Amino acid sequence: MTQAELHYQRMTRTPVERLIVSLSVPTIISMLISNIYNLADTYFVGSLGVSASGAVGVVFTLMTVLQAIGFMLGHGAGSVISRLLAKQEIMLAKMIQAPAA
């Protein structure tokens, strides 16, 4: 059985609740690490002065906006790939996932 067939079996036969939890855990951990980093950064930069803390606030906002854009694009691409895989159009899904350079 190929890797694609194994993924297809997992996505179609695993109960939805368990599948959502197993797929969301890496994203949750990534977001927690990012927020902990930002909190630590704010703490240490805060000792430099008010303007440094303000700069961290501006950069944090910009980073959050960029993260939101990345999540939006990732969710959209994931949705398209999921629909293609459900139709068994594996080659097209692979092309969308990793386009040729």
CSV table of C-alpha atoms in Angstrom, one decimal:
chain,number,residue,atom,x,y,z
A,1,MET,CA,0.0,0.0,0.0
A,2,THR,CA,1.4,3.4,-0.9
A,3,GLN,CA,1.8,6.3,1.4
A,4,ALA,CA,-1.1,8.2,-0.3
A,5,GLU,CA,-3.4,5.2,0.2
A,6,LEU,CA,-2.4,5.0,3.8
A,7,HIS,CA,-3.2,8.7,4.3
A,8,TYR,CA,-6.5,8.2,2.4
A,9,GLN,CA,-7.4,5.3,4.7
A,10,ARG,CA,-6.6,7.3,7.8
A,11,MET,CA,-8.6,10.3,6.7
A,12,THR,CA,-11.7,8.3,5.7
A,13,ARG,CA,-11.8,5.6,8.4
A,14,THR,CA,-10.7,7.5,11.6
A,15,PRO,CA,-13.5,9.0,13.7
A,16,VAL,CA,-13.8,12.7,13.0
A,17,GLU,CA,-13.3,13.8,16.6
A,18,ARG,CA,-10.1,11.8,17.0
A,19,LEU,CA,-8.8,13.0,13.6
A,20,ILE,CA,-9.4,16.6,14.4
A,21,VAL,CA,-7.6,16.4,17.7
A,22,SER,CA,-4.6,14.5,16.2
A,23,LEU,CA,-4.3,17.0,13.4
A,24,SER,CA,-4.7,20.1,15.5
A,25,VAL,CA,-2.2,19.3,18.2
A,26,PRO,CA,0.9,20.4,16.2
A,27,THR,CA,-0.7,23.7,15.3
A,28,ILE,CA,-1.7,24.3,18.9
A,29,ILE,CA,1.9,23.6,20.1
A,30,SER,CA,3.3,25.9,17.5
A,31,MET,CA,1.0,28.8,18.5
A,32,LEU,CA,1.8,28.3,22.2
A,33,ILE,CA,5.6,28.3,21.5
A,34,SER,CA,5.2,31.5,19.4
A,35,ASN,CA,3.2,33.2,22.1
A,36,ILE,CA,5.7,32.2,24.9
A,37,TYR,CA,8.5,33.5,22.8
A,38,ASN,CA,6.7,36.8,22.4
A,39,LEU,CA,6.0,37.1,26.1
A,40,ALA,CA,9.6,36.4,27.0
A,41,ASP,CA,10.8,38.9,24.4
A,42,THR,CA,8.5,41.5,25.8
A,43,TYR,CA,9.7,40.8,29.3
A,44,PHE,CA,13.4,41.2,28.5
A,45,VAL,CA,13.0,44.1,26.0
A,46,GLY,CA,10.8,45.9,28.6
A,47,SER,CA,13.8,46.5,30.8
A,48,LEU,CA,15.3,48.7,28.0
A,49,GLY,CA,12.6,51.3,28.2
A,50,VAL,CA,9.2,52.4,27.1
A,51,SER,CA,10.0,52.9,23.4
A,52,ALA,CA,11.5,49.5,23.2
A,53,SER,CA,8.3,48.0,24.7
A,54,GLY,CA,6.3,50.0,22.1
A,55,ALA,CA,8.4,48.6,19.3
A,56,VAL,CA,7.8,45.1,20.5
A,57,GLY,CA,4.1,45.8,20.6
A,58,VAL,CA,4.2,47.0,17.0
A,59,VAL,CA,6.3,44.0,15.8
A,60,PHE,CA,4.0,41.6,17.7
A,61,THR,CA,1.0,43.0,15.9
A,62,LEU,CA,2.7,42.7,12.5
A,63,MET,CA,3.8,39.1,13.3
A,64,THR,CA,0.2,38.2,14.3
A,65,VAL,CA,-1.2,39.7,11.0
A,66,LEU,CA,1.4,37.7,9.0
A,67,GLN,CA,0.5,34.6,10.9
A,68,ALA,CA,-3.1,35.1,10.2
A,69,ILE,CA,-2.4,35.5,6.5
A,70,GLY,CA,-0.4,32.3,6.5
A,71,PHE,CA,-3.1,30.4,8.3
A,72,MET,CA,-5.7,31.7,5.8
A,73,LEU,CA,-3.6,30.5,2.9
A,74,GLY,CA,-2.8,27.2,4.5
A,75,HIS,CA,-6.5,26.5,5.3
A,76,GLY,CA,-7.5,27.3,1.8
A,77,ALA,CA,-4.9,25.2,0.2
A,78,GLY,CA,-5.6,22.3,2.6
A,79,SER,CA,-9.3,22.5,1.7
A,80,VAL,CA,-8.5,22.3,-2.0
A,81,ILE,CA,-6.1,19.4,-1.5
A,82,SER,CA,-8.6,17.6,0.8
A,83,ARG,CA,-11.3,17.8,-1.9
A,84,LEU,CA,-9.0,16.5,-4.6
A,85,LEU,CA,-7.9,13.6,-2.4
A,86,ALA,CA,-11.5,12.7,-1.7
A,87,LYS,CA,-12.1,12.5,-5.4
A,88,GLN,CA,-9.0,10.3,-5.7
A,89,GLU,CA,-7.2,12.9,-7.9
A,90,ILE,CA,-3.9,12.2,-6.2
A,91,MET,CA,-1.6,13.5,-8.9
A,92,LEU,CA,-3.4,16.9,-9.0
A,93,ALA,CA,-3.3,17.1,-5.2
A,94,LYS,CA,0.5,16.5,-5.3
A,95,MET,CA,0.9,19.2,-7.9
A,96,ILE,CA,-0.9,21.7,-5.8
A,97,GLN,CA,0.9,20.7,-2.6
A,98,ALA,CA,4.4,21.0,-4.1
A,99,PRO,CA,4.3,22.9,-7.4
A,100,ALA,CA,7.2,22.4,-9.8
A,101,ALA,CA,10.0,25.0,-9.6
